[in-house]
Tab-separated table of C-alpha atoms in Angstrom:
chain	number	residue	atom	x	y	z
A	1	UNK	CA	30.388	-19.002	-27.444
A	2	UNK	CA	29.448	-21.448	-24.699
A	3	UNK	CA	30.939	-23.689	-22.031
A	4	UNK	CA	31.209	-26.603	-24.462
A	5	UNK	CA	33.468	-24.666	-26.830
A	6	UNK	CA	35.626	-23.443	-23.954
A	7	UNK	CA	35.988	-27.041	-22.726
A	8	UNK	CA	36.981	-28.250	-26.216
A	9	UNK	CA	39.645	-25.581	-26.661
A	10	UNK	CA	41.016	-26.018	-23.133
A	11	UNK	CA	41.054	-29.807	-23.445
A	12	UNK	CA	38.900	-30.374	-20.347
A	13	UNK	CA	35.354	-31.517	-19.617
A	14	UNK	CA	32.313	-29.223	-19.572
A	15	UNK	CA	31.838	-29.932	-15.857
A	16	UNK	CA	35.402	-28.814	-15.134
A	17	UNK	CA	34.725	-25.483	-16.861
A	18	UNK	CA	31.498	-25.132	-14.876
A	19	UNK	CA	33.305	-25.814	-11.592
A	20	UNK	CA	36.040	-23.330	-12.473
A	21	UNK	CA	33.439	-20.625	-13.169
A	22	UNK	CA	31.227	-21.292	-10.162
A	23	UNK	CA	33.855	-22.267	-7.604
A	24	UNK	CA	31.573	-25.034	-6.344
A	25	UNK	CA	34.344	-27.655	-6.582
A	26	UNK	CA	38.131	-27.309	-6.463
A	27	UNK	CA	40.003	-27.099	-9.762
A	28	UNK	CA	43.797	-27.181	-10.014
A	29	UNK	CA	45.571	-23.881	-10.583
A	30	UNK	CA	47.021	-25.136	-13.864
A	31	UNK	CA	43.608	-26.164	-15.191
A	32	UNK	CA	42.027	-22.927	-13.995
A	33	UNK	CA	44.714	-20.886	-15.790
A	34	UNK	CA	44.198	-22.904	-18.979
A	35	UNK	CA	40.442	-22.255	-18.858
A	36	UNK	CA	40.944	-18.574	-18.066
A	37	UNK	CA	43.335	-18.172	-21.032
A	38	UNK	CA	40.644	-19.521	-23.362
A	39	UNK	CA	38.000	-17.283	-21.796
A	40	UNK	CA	40.239	-14.230	-22.184
A	41	UNK	CA	41.026	-15.133	-25.787
A	42	UNK	CA	37.361	-15.594	-26.707
A	43	UNK	CA	35.946	-12.750	-24.588
A	44	UNK	CA	33.425	-15.149	-23.084
A	45	UNK	CA	30.824	-13.842	-20.622
A	46	UNK	CA	28.386	-16.325	-19.048
A	47	UNK	CA	24.759	-15.274	-19.414
A	48	UNK	CA	22.645	-14.368	-16.411
A	49	UNK	CA	20.636	-17.598	-16.437
A	50	UNK	CA	23.787	-19.706	-16.412
A	51	UNK	CA	25.254	-17.704	-13.547
A	52	UNK	CA	22.022	-18.062	-11.589
A	53	UNK	CA	22.095	-21.827	-12.018
A	54	UNK	CA	25.754	-21.960	-11.033
A	55	UNK	CA	25.703	-19.849	-7.874
A	56	UNK	CA	22.045	-19.690	-6.844
A	57	UNK	CA	21.915	-15.921	-7.420
A	58	UNK	CA	20.101	-13.959	-10.114
A	59	UNK	CA	22.197	-10.801	-9.548
A	60	UNK	CA	18.883	-8.936	-9.690
A	61	UNK	CA	16.976	-7.088	-6.992
A	62	UNK	CA	13.317	-6.145	-7.147
A	63	UNK	CA	12.034	-2.616	-6.533
A	64	UNK	CA	8.417	-3.026	-5.448
A	65	UNK	CA	5.776	-0.363	-4.861
A	66	UNK	CA	1.985	-0.136	-5.047
A	67	UNK	CA	0.464	2.315	-7.537
A	68	UNK	CA	0.313	5.653	-5.733
A	69	UNK	CA	-1.526	7.671	-8.354
A	70	UNK	CA	-1.577	8.389	-12.063
A	71	UNK	CA	2.128	9.218	-12.289
A	72	UNK	CA	5.396	9.057	-10.407
A	73	UNK	CA	6.269	12.010	-8.201
A	74	UNK	CA	9.658	13.652	-8.576
A	75	UNK	CA	10.733	12.142	-5.286
A	76	UNK	CA	9.827	8.644	-6.486
A	77	UNK	CA	11.732	9.127	-9.736
A	78	UNK	CA	14.799	10.358	-7.858
A	79	UNK	CA	14.649	7.337	-5.579
A	80	UNK	CA	14.189	4.822	-8.414
A	81	UNK	CA	17.164	6.323	-10.245
A	82	UNK	CA	19.357	6.154	-7.153
A	83	UNK	CA	18.486	2.483	-6.551
A	84	UNK	CA	19.376	1.570	-10.135
A	85	UNK	CA	22.661	3.447	-9.869
A	86	UNK	CA	23.592	1.920	-6.508
A	87	UNK	CA	22.664	-1.593	-7.650
A	88	UNK	CA	24.831	-1.260	-10.752
A	89	UNK	CA	27.798	-0.426	-8.519
A	90	UNK	CA	27.298	-3.867	-6.926
A	91	UNK	CA	26.868	-5.538	-10.359
A	92	UNK	CA	23.143	-6.018	-9.768
A	93	UNK	CA	20.259	-5.317	-12.124
A	94	UNK	CA	16.923	-3.924	-10.928
A	95	UNK	CA	13.522	-5.372	-11.782
A	96	UNK	CA	10.822	-2.742	-11.303
A	97	UNK	CA	7.538	-4.217	-10.096
A	98	UNK	CA	4.569	-1.852	-9.667
A	99	UNK	CA	2.904	-4.360	-7.394
A	100	UNK	CA	1.002	-4.166	-4.161
A	101	UNK	CA	-0.292	-6.399	-1.451
A	102	UNK	CA	0.647	-10.038	-1.026
A	103	UNK	CA	-2.289	-11.253	-3.149
A	104	UNK	CA	-1.052	-9.319	-6.170
A	105	UNK	CA	-0.063	-11.658	-9.029
A	106	UNK	CA	3.031	-9.724	-10.040
A	107	UNK	CA	4.293	-9.666	-6.474
A	108	UNK	CA	3.665	-13.390	-6.100
A	109	UNK	CA	5.520	-14.152	-9.348
A	110	UNK	CA	8.439	-12.101	-8.155
A	111	UNK	CA	8.691	-14.305	-5.067
A	112	UNK	CA	7.442	-17.684	-6.278
A	113	UNK	CA	9.652	-17.794	-9.351
A	114	UNK	CA	12.653	-16.363	-7.473
A	115	UNK	CA	13.206	-13.779	-10.169
A	116	UNK	CA	15.202	-11.652	-7.738
A	117	UNK	CA	17.624	-12.272	-4.885
A	118	UNK	CA	15.986	-9.671	-2.664
A	119	UNK	CA	13.560	-6.764	-2.755
A	120	UNK	CA	13.309	-3.088	-1.827
A	121	UNK	CA	9.779	-1.991	-0.920
A	122	UNK	CA	8.628	1.592	-1.510
A	123	UNK	CA	5.569	3.468	-0.219
A	124	UNK	CA	5.356	1.647	3.092
A	125	UNK	CA	2.109	1.536	5.053
A	126	UNK	CA	1.788	1.394	8.820
A	127	UNK	CA	0.214	-2.056	8.392
A	128	UNK	CA	1.856	-3.445	5.264
A	129	UNK	CA	0.933	-6.920	3.953
A	130	UNK	CA	4.049	-7.039	1.791
A	131	UNK	CA	6.428	-6.516	4.703
A	132	UNK	CA	4.639	-9.149	6.793
A	133	UNK	CA	4.563	-11.634	3.920
A	134	UNK	CA	8.281	-11.306	3.164
A	135	UNK	CA	9.137	-11.624	6.864
A	136	UNK	CA	7.146	-14.866	7.069
A	137	UNK	CA	9.046	-16.223	4.056
A	138	UNK	CA	12.379	-14.960	5.426
A	139	UNK	CA	12.878	-13.374	2.023
A	140	UNK	CA	15.640	-10.712	2.023
A	141	UNK	CA	14.003	-7.292	1.819
A	142	UNK	CA	14.554	-3.691	2.840
A	143	UNK	CA	11.689	-1.217	3.297
A	144	UNK	CA	11.725	2.483	2.461
A	145	UNK	CA	9.784	3.709	5.452
A	146	UNK	CA	8.587	2.179	8.716
A	147	UNK	CA	5.586	0.130	9.632
A	148	UNK	CA	3.848	0.730	12.954
A	149	UNK	CA	6.200	-1.863	14.494
A	150	UNK	CA	9.583	-1.484	12.771
A	151	UNK	CA	11.792	-2.925	15.525
A	152	UNK	CA	12.606	-6.239	13.839
A	153	UNK	CA	12.893	-5.053	10.242
A	154	UNK	CA	15.488	-3.818	7.781
A	155	UNK	CA	14.568	-0.335	6.564
A	156	UNK	CA	15.624	3.168	5.583
A	157	UNK	CA	13.224	5.845	6.739
A	158	UNK	CA	12.635	9.568	6.782
A	159	UNK	CA	11.456	10.992	10.095
A	160	UNK	CA	8.327	12.691	8.743
A	161	UNK	CA	7.078	13.348	12.274
A	162	UNK	CA	10.161	15.371	13.210
A	163	UNK	CA	10.406	17.092	9.827
A	164	UNK	CA	6.784	18.267	9.747
A	165	UNK	CA	7.191	19.493	13.317
A	166	UNK	CA	10.368	21.379	12.359
A	167	UNK	CA	8.436	23.156	9.583
A	168	UNK	CA	5.754	24.194	12.083
A	169	UNK	CA	8.309	25.532	14.559
A	170	UNK	CA	10.039	27.458	11.756
A	171	UNK	CA	6.761	29.167	10.826
A	172	UNK	CA	5.807	29.811	14.454
A	173	UNK	CA	9.202	31.414	15.063
A	174	UNK	CA	8.406	33.798	12.181
A	175	UNK	CA	5.157	34.791	13.902
A	176	UNK	CA	2.658	32.772	11.900
A	177	UNK	CA	-0.409	31.810	13.936
A	178	UNK	CA	-2.834	30.408	11.342
A	179	UNK	CA	-1.288	27.591	9.332
A	180	UNK	CA	-2.622	24.938	6.927
A	181	UNK	CA	-1.266	21.447	6.297
A	182	UNK	CA	-1.396	19.991	2.757
A	183	UNK	CA	-1.034	16.212	2.872
A	184	UNK	CA	-1.002	13.446	0.239
A	185	UNK	CA	-4.275	12.224	-1.373
A	186	UNK	CA	-7.086	11.025	0.884
A	187	UNK	CA	-6.968	7.467	-0.496
A	188	UNK	CA	-3.339	7.139	0.585
A	189	UNK	CA	-4.138	8.395	4.074
A	190	UNK	CA	-6.989	5.867	4.296
A	191	UNK	CA	-4.641	3.126	3.071
A	192	UNK	CA	-2.304	3.877	5.954
A	193	UNK	CA	0.642	5.403	4.111
A	194	UNK	CA	3.332	5.882	6.720
A	195	UNK	CA	4.646	9.247	5.508
A	196	UNK	CA	1.159	10.793	5.355
A	197	UNK	CA	0.217	9.621	8.844
A	198	UNK	CA	3.490	10.436	10.578
A	199	UNK	CA	3.715	13.816	8.866
A	200	UNK	CA	0.190	14.695	9.971
A	201	UNK	CA	0.995	13.569	13.508
A	202	UNK	CA	4.132	15.719	13.660
A	203	UNK	CA	2.296	18.757	12.293
A	204	UNK	CA	-0.657	18.415	14.657
A	205	UNK	CA	1.430	17.946	17.805
A	206	UNK	CA	3.828	20.783	17.024
A	207	UNK	CA	0.948	23.142	16.188
A	208	UNK	CA	-0.738	22.314	19.508
A	209	UNK	CA	2.543	22.888	21.327
A	210	UNK	CA	2.870	26.362	19.762
A	211	UNK	CA	-0.814	27.218	20.186
A	212	UNK	CA	-1.482	27.675	16.476
A	213	UNK	CA	-4.831	27.670	14.697
A	214	UNK	CA	-4.620	25.038	11.980
A	215	UNK	CA	-6.569	23.188	9.309
A	216	UNK	CA	-5.468	20.019	7.537
A	217	UNK	CA	-6.179	19.017	3.949
A	218	UNK	CA	-5.650	16.005	1.699
A	219	UNK	CA	-4.606	16.900	-1.831
A	220	UNK	CA	-4.184	14.996	-5.091
A	221	UNK	CA	-0.702	14.443	-6.494
A	222	UNK	CA	-0.910	17.042	-9.280
A	223	UNK	CA	-0.818	20.790	-9.827
A	224	UNK	CA	-4.551	21.190	-10.519
A	225	UNK	CA	-5.361	19.563	-7.170
A	226	UNK	CA	-2.832	21.839	-5.486
A	227	UNK	CA	-4.505	24.935	-6.875
A	228	UNK	CA	-7.955	23.704	-5.834
A	229	UNK	CA	-6.629	22.894	-2.359
A	230	UNK	CA	-5.173	26.385	-1.961
A	231	UNK	CA	-8.529	27.889	-2.937
A	232	UNK	CA	-10.197	25.792	-0.218
A	233	UNK	CA	-7.640	26.917	2.345
A	234	UNK	CA	-8.272	30.602	1.699
A	235	UNK	CA	-12.039	30.055	1.522
A	236	UNK	CA	-12.098	28.215	4.864
A	237	UNK	CA	-9.870	30.735	6.637
A	238	UNK	CA	-8.818	33.843	4.654
A	239	UNK	CA	-6.536	34.851	7.559
A	240	UNK	CA	-4.254	31.850	6.962
A	241	UNK	CA	-0.698	33.100	6.399
A	242	UNK	CA	1.323	29.923	5.868
A	243	UNK	CA	1.202	26.265	4.925
A	244	UNK	CA	3.260	23.103	5.355
A	245	UNK	CA	3.106	20.444	2.641
A	246	UNK	CA	4.252	16.871	2.104
A	247	UNK	CA	2.902	16.926	-1.447
A	248	UNK	CA	5.619	18.048	-3.841
A	249	UNK	CA	3.554	17.080	-6.893
A	250	UNK	CA	0.948	19.690	-5.896
A	251	UNK	CA	3.509	22.395	-5.166
A	252	UNK	CA	3.235	24.217	-8.482
A	253	UNK	CA	-0.535	24.403	-8.118
A	254	UNK	CA	-0.289	25.766	-4.574
A	255	UNK	CA	1.951	28.562	-5.828
A	256	UNK	CA	-0.392	29.254	-8.760
A	257	UNK	CA	-3.384	29.445	-6.425
A	258	UNK	CA	-1.588	31.954	-4.213
A	259	UNK	CA	-0.675	34.101	-7.236
A	260	UNK	CA	-4.258	34.102	-8.498
A	261	UNK	CA	-5.460	35.073	-5.027
A	262	UNK	CA	-3.055	38.007	-4.994
A	263	UNK	CA	-0.941	36.571	-2.170
A	264	UNK	CA	2.747	37.311	-2.601
A	265	UNK	CA	5.217	34.668	-1.370
A	266	UNK	CA	6.696	35.255	1.174
A	267	UNK	CA	5.455	38.802	1.917
A	268	UNK	CA	1.797	37.776	2.341
A	269	UNK	CA	2.064	34.015	2.646
A	270	UNK	CA	4.828	31.569	3.612
A	271	UNK	CA	5.191	28.057	2.162
A	272	UNK	CA	7.374	25.250	3.477
A	273	UNK	CA	7.332	21.469	3.610
A	274	UNK	CA	9.112	18.164	3.085
A	275	UNK	CA	10.134	17.636	-0.556
A	276	UNK	CA	13.155	16.573	-2.611
A	277	UNK	CA	15.755	19.344	-2.763
A	278	UNK	CA	15.970	19.679	-6.529
A	279	UNK	CA	12.184	20.001	-6.761
A	280	UNK	CA	12.170	22.659	-4.041
A	281	UNK	CA	14.483	24.662	-6.300
A	282	UNK	CA	12.223	24.455	-9.376
A	283	UNK	CA	9.560	26.816	-7.983
A	284	UNK	CA	9.814	30.599	-7.671
A	285	UNK	CA	10.558	31.690	-5.040
A	286	UNK	CA	12.561	28.586	-4.133
A	287	UNK	CA	10.998	26.548	-1.348
A	288	UNK	CA	12.271	26.577	2.213
A	289	UNK	CA	12.068	22.856	2.967
A	290	UNK	CA	13.345	19.782	4.733
A	291	UNK	CA	15.029	18.297	1.675
A	292	UNK	CA	14.310	14.602	1.173
A	293	UNK	CA	17.682	12.887	0.506
A	294	UNK	CA	16.238	10.496	-2.087
A	295	UNK	CA	19.628	9.630	-3.588
A	296	UNK	CA	21.156	8.863	-0.196
A	297	UNK	CA	18.139	6.756	0.788
A	298	UNK	CA	18.373	4.704	-2.402
A	299	UNK	CA	22.048	3.984	-1.858
A	300	UNK	CA	21.528	3.086	1.801
A	301	UNK	CA	18.681	0.713	0.914
A	302	UNK	CA	20.774	-1.121	-1.676
A	303	UNK	CA	23.742	-1.329	0.705
A	304	UNK	CA	21.525	-2.821	3.426
A	305	UNK	CA	20.035	-5.349	1.016
A	306	UNK	CA	23.454	-6.458	-0.255
A	307	UNK	CA	24.607	-6.774	3.354
A	308	UNK	CA	21.583	-8.930	4.120
A	309	UNK	CA	22.219	-11.116	1.076
A	310	UNK	CA	25.908	-11.570	1.917
A	311	UNK	CA	25.291	-12.161	5.639
A	312	UNK	CA	21.941	-13.978	6.031
A	313	UNK	CA	22.259	-14.271	9.811
A	314	UNK	CA	23.042	-10.604	10.460
A	315	UNK	CA	20.759	-8.794	12.947
A	316	UNK	CA	18.308	-6.245	11.453
A	317	UNK	CA	19.650	-2.761	10.777
A	318	UNK	CA	18.039	0.492	9.763
A	319	UNK	CA	18.672	4.190	9.079
A	320	UNK	CA	16.293	6.971	10.199
A	321	UNK	CA	17.121	10.275	8.514
A	322	UNK	CA	16.062	13.760	9.598
A	323	UNK	CA	17.685	16.396	7.355
A	324	UNK	CA	17.659	20.025	8.524
A	325	UNK	CA	15.424	22.635	6.930
A	326	UNK	CA	17.129	24.369	4.011
A	327	UNK	CA	16.310	28.061	4.253
A	328	UNK	CA	15.440	29.485	0.841
A	329	UNK	CA	13.059	32.258	-0.196
A	330	UNK	CA	9.502	31.026	0.401
A	331	UNK	CA	9.142	31.864	4.104
A	332	UNK	CA	9.269	35.150	5.958
A	333	UNK	CA	7.833	36.936	8.977
A	334	UNK	CA	4.128	37.701	9.092
A	335	UNK	CA	3.425	40.936	7.218
A	336	UNK	CA	0.317	43.051	7.098
A	337	UNK	CA	-3.217	41.681	7.099
A	338	UNK	CA	-3.760	39.783	3.833
A	339	UNK	CA	-6.362	41.128	1.479
A	340	UNK	CA	-9.598	39.106	1.286
């Protein structure tokens, strides 16, 4: 079924049907009702390409992120799912583009061919070519995270600085004096990933404020790397009694390394960090953590993007979230001297 058949049955021209569907030109109420009756009778639904031509919109948003490793983390999967769900509520589809910097071919096709009405950018870097490129084009976009200069942008961010600091203060209040920090992989830190840098900054400053002895580590996004990292921590300083992590993908390996070293959590060793809530609850004992509200962030990002699409001249807006630490079972006061 197409516009031509609707026009024939309604006794009007194809252009009149097109105008009635798009609203680009006035059509009399009587003619509009006649066309609508035919549409209702036939169950006609215009295809996406036709709608795009009619109203200049694709009803699709792009979700863009650079490859961050060999697999998606749980937090990334939660966020992707929430964006798809929120977009569907606005009658938008989502085009997933595992693209990177502004020279990337996939990213350029996304923009040059106008495959999407706007974009949501994940895995933001402090100096991010994608954010700069979209700003120069005045292309509607919302970032998940903040660049080093976020004042003029549209974004939804997690305050990794404050959250890492809150984890440190929680451990210090329990009497821990020797604490390790387990960050994301080294290549992401070198690339300027915002969460890795701001988390490290918050940890370092809070530890200095509390007078703690600390060591910091980069760790791959997988359990085997987590176990190897934990072995390095205990080798470098066997008196370490706690750690803070931003790396949820390595969490299972960190726990396994502690078990193999004979360190009971939380009697001998406390673990905390910044991870998605449902992943904090998959380990035993459950992780005391600042729970990343991935679902809320996805919905907020889509809402901001739709607002930007509907109101092109609106001033930039953003949301900076800092959820409280959820106390579970992985942290406790310092016990006896750990065995070597």
